[in-house]
Amino acid sequence: MSSQYDVVAVGNAIIDLIQPVSDGFLAEEGIAKDAMTLIDEARADHLTARLSEAIVAAGGSAANTMTGIASFGGKAGYIGKVADDALGARFREEFRAAGVAFDTPARSAPPGTARSIIAVTPDGHRSMNTYLGASTLLNPEDIDAELIRAGETLFLEGYLFDRDEAKAAFVHAAEIARAAGRKVALTLSDKFCVDRHRVSFAHLVAGHVDILFANEAEILALYEQDDLNAAAAAAKRACPVVAITRSAAGSLIVTDAETITVPAVPTNVVDSTGAGDQYAAGFLFGYARGRPLAECGALASLAAAEVISHIGPRPEQNPRALAP
């Protein structure tokens, strides 16, 4: 069946607030560096007040990937939950302006739209404190089956596993895609997310996933290995295509038949927020267009290089403009 969209994603719909800070600020506020920490609304309000000069943008991991697909000239759709509030309206407006189809009904009751307060230190690392709010209240009734069937690939965000209702929606979406003969891609999202849901993730990867995205720490955690080669071997036994990002060392694309080493694209690192999200965007865009895996990896590296060269998790230009 022909597809209307290159990729359709299900994820946490989150507004990002991003501001450069010192390492001293992290210590003062007790923020874990280069990690994602879940916080409550009171803590979110406190940090929002402290980061009064933050850049505000629609975000969330899978949502960022969909804007990346659009930046390549691809067609993307998104399913995620926002509240009927000012931040929710901003999220919807920004996504539609980026060319991403987004029609999930807003939630009229509390809690409010999710926020991720992202502190970026001078070394370009980002430390996220995330209030999940309405985003985790996505449920199976919010899953647009027709939208999923219209996508070449369904992309799922691992962060959704933090609440049972969202997890049920996540699995429901995967079942719809598989029944329609579509590919299913998963990003593990965060090492701490993997640690919380290792058994569920391993089961999902082995039974429902065609393309797995993980960084080195995440794949080691998933398969409880200390050696990357051993973790990659375990991953490829479970999933047909595994993309493992390694920051400045580039990435590996692992299949049962081959391991492809993809170099990173040299760039000045300003803010690493969204690097993995945009890597997935470049890869999935190439995959939807039938490109060889090595070329998918090259597009992924271009997209990651573009986003880390400036503040913010979304591309500012078509990443292919960076190609030599």
mmCIF file of C-alpha atoms in Angstrom:
data_model
loop_
_atom_site.group_PDB
_atom_site.id
_atom_site.type_symbol
_atom_site.label_atom_id
_atom_site.label_comp_id
_atom_site.label_asym_id
_atom_site.label_seq_id
_atom_site.Cartn_x
_atom_site.Cartn_y
_atom_site.Cartn_z
ATOM 1 C CA MET A 1 0.000 0.000 0.000
ATOM 2 C CA SER A 2 1.359 3.434 -0.918
ATOM 3 C CA SER A 3 2.061 5.846 1.923
ATOM 4 C CA GLN A 4 1.041 9.479 2.386
ATOM 5 C CA TYR A 5 3.719 10.170 5.006
ATOM 6 C CA ASP A 6 7.378 9.200 5.256
ATOM 7 C CA VAL A 7 7.146 8.824 9.033
ATOM 8 C CA VAL A 8 4.416 9.077 11.666
ATOM 9 C CA ALA A 9 5.513 9.371 15.301
ATOM 10 C CA VAL A 10 3.972 8.809 18.709
ATOM 11 C CA GLY A 11 5.659 10.666 21.555
ATOM 12 C CA ASN A 12 5.596 13.037 24.512
ATOM 13 C CA ALA A 13 4.465 16.473 23.330
ATOM 14 C CA ILE A 14 6.690 18.846 25.297
ATOM 15 C CA ILE A 15 7.566 22.538 25.205
ATOM 16 C CA ASP A 16 11.336 23.015 25.521
ATOM 17 C CA LEU A 17 12.846 25.898 27.489
ATOM 18 C CA ILE A 18 16.558 26.054 26.643
ATOM 19 C CA GLN A 19 19.179 28.338 28.187
ATOM 20 C CA PRO A 20 22.989 28.327 28.433
ATOM 21 C CA VAL A 21 24.187 27.984 32.052
ATOM 22 C CA SER A 22 27.414 27.406 33.964
ATOM 23 C CA ASP A 23 28.412 24.130 35.571
ATOM 24 C CA GLY A 24 28.056 26.032 38.834
ATOM 25 C CA PHE A 25 24.355 26.528 38.121
ATOM 26 C CA LEU A 26 23.914 22.762 37.789
ATOM 27 C CA ALA A 27 25.638 22.212 41.119
ATOM 28 C CA GLU A 28 23.621 24.955 42.815
ATOM 29 C CA GLU A 29 20.325 23.488 41.611
ATOM 30 C CA GLY A 30 21.332 19.838 42.069
ATOM 31 C CA ILE A 31 20.810 19.084 38.368
ATOM 32 C CA ALA A 32 22.294 15.816 37.051
ATOM 33 C CA LYS A 33 24.547 16.703 34.131
ATOM 34 C CA ASP A 34 23.867 15.245 30.681
ATOM 35 C CA ALA A 35 20.784 13.325 31.860
ATOM 36 C CA MET A 36 17.007 13.595 31.830
ATOM 37 C CA THR A 37 15.407 13.928 35.276
ATOM 38 C CA LEU A 38 11.637 13.789 35.808
ATOM 39 C CA ILE A 39 10.328 16.605 38.014
ATOM 40 C CA ASP A 40 6.973 17.741 39.433
ATOM 41 C CA GLU A 41 5.107 20.927 38.552
ATOM 42 C CA ALA A 42 6.468 22.901 41.531
ATOM 43 C CA ARG A 43 10.066 22.122 40.538
ATOM 44 C CA ALA A 44 9.240 22.989 36.921
ATOM 45 C CA ASP A 45 7.866 26.359 38.002
ATOM 46 C CA HIS A 46 10.992 27.029 40.081
ATOM 47 C CA LEU A 47 13.428 26.222 37.264
ATOM 48 C CA THR A 48 11.326 28.104 34.723
ATOM 49 C CA ALA A 49 11.599 31.199 36.909
ATOM 50 C CA ARG A 50 15.386 30.752 37.243
ATOM 51 C CA LEU A 51 15.859 30.372 33.484
ATOM 52 C CA SER A 52 14.024 33.556 32.638
ATOM 53 C CA GLU A 53 15.894 34.112 29.343
ATOM 54 C CA ALA A 54 15.258 30.649 27.929
ATOM 55 C CA ILE A 55 14.514 30.003 24.265
ATOM 56 C CA VAL A 56 11.006 28.506 24.088
ATOM 57 C CA ALA A 57 10.218 25.985 21.347
ATOM 58 C CA ALA A 58 7.887 23.069 20.701
ATOM 59 C CA GLY A 59 9.804 19.879 21.364
ATOM 60 C CA GLY A 60 9.820 16.374 22.742
ATOM 61 C CA SER A 61 12.097 13.693 21.339
ATOM 62 C CA ALA A 62 9.905 12.126 18.642
ATOM 63 C CA ALA A 63 8.336 15.498 17.884
ATOM 64 C CA ASN A 64 11.795 16.930 17.186
ATOM 65 C CA THR A 65 12.442 14.023 14.836
ATOM 66 C CA MET A 66 9.290 14.842 12.887
ATOM 67 C CA THR A 67 10.374 18.459 12.381
ATOM 68 C CA GLY A 68 13.666 17.004 11.170
ATOM 69 C CA ILE A 69 11.850 14.868 8.602
ATOM 70 C CA ALA A 70 10.082 18.015 7.402
ATOM 71 C CA SER A 71 13.419 19.883 7.186
ATOM 72 C CA PHE A 72 14.610 17.317 4.637
ATOM 73 C CA GLY A 73 11.490 17.972 2.566
ATOM 74 C CA GLY A 74 9.770 14.841 3.857
ATOM 75 C CA LYS A 75 6.185 14.392 5.029
ATOM 76 C CA ALA A 76 5.598 13.708 8.704
ATOM 77 C CA GLY A 77 2.673 13.147 11.061
ATOM 78 C CA TYR A 78 2.609 13.251 14.843
ATOM 79 C CA ILE A 79 0.451 11.923 17.677
ATOM 80 C CA GLY A 80 0.953 13.404 21.148
ATOM 81 C CA LYS A 81 -1.042 14.973 23.986
ATOM 82 C CA VAL A 82 -1.059 18.650 24.928
ATOM 83 C CA ALA A 83 -3.395 20.600 27.200
ATOM 84 C CA ASP A 84 -5.838 23.265 26.084
ATOM 85 C CA ASP A 85 -3.574 26.037 27.349
ATOM 86 C CA ALA A 86 -1.148 28.632 25.971
ATOM 87 C CA LEU A 87 1.806 26.229 25.759
ATOM 88 C CA GLY A 88 -0.371 23.611 24.061
ATOM 89 C CA ALA A 89 -1.555 26.147 21.508
ATOM 90 C CA ARG A 90 2.036 27.173 20.822
ATOM 91 C CA PHE A 91 3.051 23.554 20.318
ATOM 92 C CA ARG A 92 0.258 22.978 17.792
ATOM 93 C CA GLU A 93 0.974 26.216 15.906
ATOM 94 C CA GLU A 94 4.722 25.533 15.635
ATOM 95 C CA PHE A 95 4.237 22.004 14.383
ATOM 96 C CA ARG A 96 1.727 22.939 11.776
ATOM 97 C CA ALA A 97 3.991 25.805 10.680
ATOM 98 C CA ALA A 98 6.829 23.286 10.278
ATOM 99 C CA GLY A 99 4.625 21.210 7.989
ATOM 100 C CA VAL A 100 3.967 18.354 10.423
ATOM 101 C CA ALA A 101 0.425 16.936 10.560
ATOM 102 C CA PHE A 102 -0.749 17.115 14.191
ATOM 103 C CA ASP A 103 -4.420 16.740 15.105
ATOM 104 C CA THR A 104 -4.500 14.918 18.462
ATOM 105 C CA PRO A 105 -7.290 16.584 20.526
ATOM 106 C CA ALA A 106 -6.055 18.780 23.392
ATOM 107 C CA ARG A 107 -6.892 17.851 26.984
ATOM 108 C CA SER A 108 -9.317 20.342 28.573
ATOM 109 C CA ALA A 109 -8.598 19.454 32.232
ATOM 110 C CA PRO A 110 -5.349 19.684 34.245
ATOM 111 C CA PRO A 111 -2.462 18.927 34.181
ATOM 112 C CA GLY A 112 -0.985 21.438 31.784
ATOM 113 C CA THR A 113 1.189 20.958 28.716
ATOM 114 C CA ALA A 114 4.525 19.287 29.448
ATOM 115 C CA ARG A 115 7.760 21.274 29.800
ATOM 116 C CA SER A 116 11.403 20.285 29.512
ATOM 117 C CA ILE A 117 13.778 22.758 31.110
ATOM 118 C CA ILE A 118 17.122 22.239 29.342
ATOM 119 C CA ALA A 119 20.308 23.689 30.804
ATOM 120 C CA VAL A 120 23.182 23.815 28.308
ATOM 121 C CA THR A 121 26.713 24.035 29.744
ATOM 122 C CA PRO A 122 29.685 25.612 27.895
ATOM 123 C CA ASP A 123 30.836 22.172 26.682
ATOM 124 C CA GLY A 124 27.577 21.829 24.722
ATOM 125 C CA HIS A 125 26.098 19.147 26.977
ATOM 126 C CA ARG A 126 22.442 19.399 27.889
ATOM 127 C CA SER A 127 20.846 18.510 31.205
ATOM 128 C CA MET A 128 17.077 18.089 31.053
ATOM 129 C CA ASN A 129 14.535 18.474 33.842
ATOM 130 C CA THR A 130 11.177 17.384 32.503
ATOM 131 C CA TYR A 131 7.657 17.888 33.809
ATOM 132 C CA LEU A 132 5.556 15.450 31.809
ATOM 133 C CA GLY A 133 2.141 16.986 32.529
ATOM 134 C CA ALA A 134 -0.514 16.210 29.931
ATOM 135 C CA SER A 135 1.896 14.371 27.612
ATOM 136 C CA THR A 136 1.735 11.131 29.601
ATOM 137 C CA LEU A 137 -2.068 11.076 29.480
ATOM 138 C CA LEU A 138 -2.008 9.930 25.890
ATOM 139 C CA ASN A 139 -4.149 6.792 25.752
ATOM 140 C CA PRO A 140 -5.174 4.209 23.120
ATOM 141 C CA GLU A 141 -8.228 6.293 22.160
ATOM 142 C CA ASP A 142 -5.884 9.089 21.040
ATOM 143 C CA ILE A 143 -4.142 6.849 18.508
ATOM 144 C CA ASP A 144 -5.172 7.826 14.972
ATOM 145 C CA ALA A 145 -5.163 4.488 13.177
ATOM 146 C CA GLU A 146 -5.641 6.018 9.739
ATOM 147 C CA LEU A 147 -2.684 8.343 10.222
ATOM 148 C CA ILE A 148 -0.475 5.428 11.271
ATOM 149 C CA ARG A 149 -1.567 3.323 8.299
ATOM 150 C CA ALA A 150 -0.723 6.274 6.032
ATOM 151 C CA GLY A 151 2.917 6.387 7.172
ATOM 152 C CA GLU A 152 5.800 4.421 5.667
ATOM 153 C CA THR A 153 7.302 3.999 9.152
ATOM 154 C CA LEU A 154 5.919 4.416 12.674
ATOM 155 C CA PHE A 155 8.442 6.005 15.054
ATOM 156 C CA LEU A 156 8.006 5.420 18.793
ATOM 157 C CA GLU A 157 9.609 7.308 21.670
ATOM 158 C CA GLY A 158 10.857 5.282 24.633
ATOM 159 C CA TYR A 159 10.002 8.008 27.129
ATOM 160 C CA LEU A 160 6.316 7.073 26.726
ATOM 161 C CA PHE A 161 6.913 3.925 28.763
ATOM 162 C CA ASP A 162 6.856 5.927 31.998
ATOM 163 C CA ARG A 163 3.059 5.701 32.395
ATOM 164 C CA ASP A 164 0.768 2.709 31.833
ATOM 165 C CA GLU A 165 -1.836 4.589 29.743
ATOM 166 C CA ALA A 166 0.824 5.946 27.410
ATOM 167 C CA LYS A 167 2.517 2.539 27.212
ATOM 168 C CA ALA A 168 -0.793 0.995 26.154
ATOM 169 C CA ALA A 169 -1.171 3.642 23.443
ATOM 170 C CA PHE A 170 2.397 2.953 22.347
ATOM 171 C CA VAL A 171 1.809 -0.801 21.952
ATOM 172 C CA HIS A 172 -1.563 -0.211 20.269
ATOM 173 C CA ALA A 173 0.093 2.028 17.687
ATOM 174 C CA ALA A 174 2.761 -0.610 16.986
ATOM 175 C CA GLU A 175 0.116 -3.277 16.460
ATOM 176 C CA ILE A 176 -1.761 -1.076 13.974
ATOM 177 C CA ALA A 177 1.434 -0.398 12.017
ATOM 178 C CA ARG A 178 2.445 -4.052 11.900
ATOM 179 C CA ALA A 179 -1.027 -5.115 10.774
ATOM 180 C CA ALA A 180 -0.833 -2.560 7.954
ATOM 181 C CA GLY A 181 2.556 -3.861 6.819
ATOM 182 C CA ARG A 182 4.400 -0.734 7.958
ATOM 183 C CA LYS A 183 7.835 -0.602 9.545
ATOM 184 C CA VAL A 184 8.175 0.195 13.252
ATOM 185 C CA ALA A 185 11.126 2.188 14.626
ATOM 186 C CA LEU A 186 11.931 2.771 18.293
ATOM 187 C CA THR A 187 14.305 5.137 20.068
ATOM 188 C CA LEU A 188 15.380 4.046 23.549
ATOM 189 C CA SER A 189 15.461 7.759 24.526
ATOM 190 C CA ASP A 190 17.636 7.684 27.664
ATOM 191 C CA LYS A 191 19.775 5.253 29.688
ATOM 192 C CA PHE A 192 17.721 5.904 32.795
ATOM 193 C CA CYS A 193 14.568 5.138 30.800
ATOM 194 C CA VAL A 194 16.156 1.845 29.709
ATOM 195 C CA ASP A 195 17.058 1.001 33.306
ATOM 196 C CA ARG A 196 13.436 1.545 34.363
ATOM 197 C CA HIS A 197 11.910 -0.531 31.550
ATOM 198 C CA ARG A 198 14.613 -2.963 30.416
ATOM 199 C CA VAL A 199 12.434 -6.076 30.270
ATOM 200 C CA SER A 200 9.571 -4.331 28.464
ATOM 201 C CA PHE A 201 11.942 -2.724 25.955
ATOM 202 C CA ALA A 202 13.728 -5.994 25.229
ATOM 203 C CA HIS A 203 10.389 -7.715 24.613
ATOM 204 C CA LEU A 204 9.181 -4.891 22.363
ATOM 205 C CA VAL A 205 12.403 -4.816 20.323
ATOM 206 C CA ALA A 206 12.369 -8.572 19.800
ATOM 207 C CA GLY A 207 8.719 -8.774 18.780
ATOM 208 C CA HIS A 208 7.638 -5.485 17.217
ATOM 209 C CA VAL A 209 10.578 -3.323 16.094
ATOM 210 C CA ASP A 210 12.274 -3.170 12.675
ATOM 211 C CA ILE A 211 14.665 -0.258 13.351
ATOM 212 C CA LEU A 212 16.196 0.468 16.757
ATOM 213 C CA PHE A 213 17.945 3.737 17.655
ATOM 214 C CA ALA A 214 20.180 3.916 20.726
ATOM 215 C CA ASN A 215 23.305 5.623 21.900
ATOM 216 C CA GLU A 216 26.202 3.595 23.249
ATOM 217 C CA ALA A 217 25.157 3.866 26.897
ATOM 218 C CA GLU A 218 21.574 2.879 26.098
ATOM 219 C CA ILE A 219 22.434 -0.245 24.080
ATOM 220 C CA LEU A 220 24.890 -1.395 26.772
ATOM 221 C CA ALA A 221 22.179 -0.899 29.409
ATOM 222 C CA LEU A 222 19.488 -2.694 27.394
ATOM 223 C CA TYR A 223 21.529 -5.870 27.036
ATOM 224 C CA GLU A 224 23.428 -5.462 30.335
ATOM 225 C CA GLN A 225 26.821 -5.587 28.638
ATOM 226 C CA ASP A 226 30.136 -3.807 29.226
ATOM 227 C CA ASP A 227 31.342 -4.378 25.664
ATOM 228 C CA LEU A 228 29.799 -2.563 22.697
ATOM 229 C CA ASN A 229 30.432 -5.438 20.280
ATOM 230 C CA ALA A 230 28.596 -7.853 22.579
ATOM 231 C CA ALA A 231 25.668 -5.455 22.973
ATOM 232 C CA ALA A 232 25.495 -4.878 19.204
ATOM 233 C CA ALA A 233 25.517 -8.642 18.610
ATOM 234 C CA ALA A 234 22.609 -9.079 21.014
ATOM 235 C CA ALA A 235 20.720 -6.209 19.402
ATOM 236 C CA LYS A 236 21.043 -7.528 15.855
ATOM 237 C CA ARG A 237 19.731 -10.930 16.954
ATOM 238 C CA ALA A 238 16.569 -9.173 18.133
ATOM 239 C CA CYS A 239 16.078 -6.436 15.513
ATOM 240 C CA PRO A 240 16.762 -6.254 11.745
ATOM 241 C CA VAL A 241 18.400 -2.791 11.772
ATOM 242 C CA VAL A 242 20.163 -1.208 14.752
ATOM 243 C CA ALA A 243 21.652 2.304 14.666
ATOM 244 C CA ILE A 244 24.026 3.072 17.537
ATOM 245 C CA THR A 245 25.210 6.666 17.949
ATOM 246 C CA ARG A 246 28.611 7.380 19.521
ATOM 247 C CA SER A 247 28.868 11.183 19.632
ATOM 248 C CA ALA A 248 32.139 12.369 18.033
ATOM 249 C CA ALA A 249 33.008 8.765 17.120
ATOM 250 C CA GLY A 250 30.097 8.700 14.660
ATOM 251 C CA SER A 251 27.706 5.777 14.597
ATOM 252 C CA LEU A 252 27.312 2.115 13.745
ATOM 253 C CA ILE A 253 24.531 0.617 11.652
ATOM 254 C CA VAL A 254 24.284 -3.054 12.493
ATOM 255 C CA THR A 255 22.357 -5.744 10.633
ATOM 256 C CA ASP A 256 22.653 -9.501 10.470
ATOM 257 C CA ALA A 257 24.642 -9.139 7.238
ATOM 258 C CA GLU A 258 26.944 -6.191 7.950
ATOM 259 C CA THR A 259 28.175 -3.477 10.295
ATOM 260 C CA ILE A 260 28.501 -0.044 8.716
ATOM 261 C CA THR A 261 30.705 2.581 10.377
ATOM 262 C CA VAL A 262 29.388 6.094 9.774
ATOM 263 C CA PRO A 263 31.733 9.004 10.583
ATOM 264 C CA ALA A 264 30.445 12.062 12.401
ATOM 265 C CA VAL A 265 30.285 15.282 10.388
ATOM 266 C CA PRO A 266 32.777 17.759 11.919
ATOM 267 C CA THR A 267 31.095 20.808 13.404
ATOM 268 C CA ASN A 268 31.385 23.283 16.246
ATOM 269 C CA VAL A 269 29.288 21.880 19.104
ATOM 270 C CA VAL A 270 27.128 24.621 20.600
ATOM 271 C CA ASP A 271 24.256 22.589 22.053
ATOM 272 C CA SER A 272 23.877 18.803 21.869
ATOM 273 C CA THR A 273 20.113 18.997 22.501
ATOM 274 C CA GLY A 274 18.283 17.032 19.821
ATOM 275 C CA ALA A 275 21.349 15.342 18.311
ATOM 276 C CA GLY A 276 19.883 11.854 18.614
ATOM 277 C CA ASP A 277 16.448 13.069 17.527
ATOM 278 C CA GLN A 278 17.810 14.592 14.332
ATOM 279 C CA TYR A 279 20.044 11.586 13.666
ATOM 280 C CA ALA A 280 16.857 9.513 13.626
ATOM 281 C CA ALA A 281 15.226 12.054 11.306
ATOM 282 C CA GLY A 282 17.970 11.820 8.708
ATOM 283 C CA PHE A 283 18.071 8.044 8.880
ATOM 284 C CA LEU A 284 14.301 7.580 8.656
ATOM 285 C CA PHE A 285 13.981 10.077 5.803
ATOM 286 C CA GLY A 286 16.565 8.144 3.796
ATOM 287 C CA TYR A 287 14.982 4.833 4.732
ATOM 288 C CA ALA A 288 11.512 5.969 3.639
ATOM 289 C CA ARG A 289 12.964 7.029 0.290
ATOM 290 C CA GLY A 290 14.617 3.628 -0.248
ATOM 291 C CA ARG A 291 18.234 4.764 0.243
ATOM 292 C CA PRO A 292 20.979 2.239 1.111
ATOM 293 C CA LEU A 293 21.706 1.988 4.838
ATOM 294 C CA ALA A 294 25.098 3.681 4.477
ATOM 295 C CA GLU A 295 23.417 6.676 2.834
ATOM 296 C CA CYS A 296 20.744 6.704 5.554
ATOM 297 C CA GLY A 297 23.566 6.925 8.073
ATOM 298 C CA ALA A 298 25.239 9.752 6.190
ATOM 299 C CA LEU A 299 21.992 11.751 6.130
ATOM 300 C CA ALA A 300 21.606 11.043 9.845
ATOM 301 C CA SER A 301 25.072 12.405 10.587
ATOM 302 C CA LEU A 302 24.365 15.545 8.559
ATOM 303 C CA ALA A 303 21.169 16.158 10.498
ATOM 304 C CA ALA A 304 22.879 15.653 13.869
ATOM 305 C CA ALA A 305 25.721 17.997 12.886
ATOM 306 C CA GLU A 306 23.289 20.719 11.838
ATOM 307 C CA VAL A 307 21.330 20.701 15.095
ATOM 308 C CA ILE A 308 24.323 20.688 17.453
ATOM 309 C CA SER A 309 25.798 23.728 15.675
ATOM 310 C CA HIS A 310 23.204 26.065 17.248
ATOM 311 C CA ILE A 311 20.990 26.412 20.308
ATOM 312 C CA GLY A 312 17.749 24.454 20.101
ATOM 313 C CA PRO A 313 16.539 20.945 19.220
ATOM 314 C CA ARG A 314 15.095 21.663 15.789
ATOM 315 C CA PRO A 315 16.931 22.197 12.490
ATOM 316 C CA GLU A 316 17.343 25.707 11.205
ATOM 317 C CA GLN A 317 18.046 24.639 7.612
ATOM 318 C CA ASN A 318 17.847 21.603 5.354
ATOM 319 C CA PRO A 319 20.727 19.462 6.681
ATOM 320 C CA ARG A 320 21.664 18.490 3.130
ATOM 321 C CA ALA A 321 23.008 22.028 2.766
ATOM 322 C CA LEU A 322 25.940 20.867 4.914
ATOM 323 C CA ALA A 323 26.967 18.185 2.438
ATOM 324 C CA PRO A 324 30.340 18.825 0.748
#
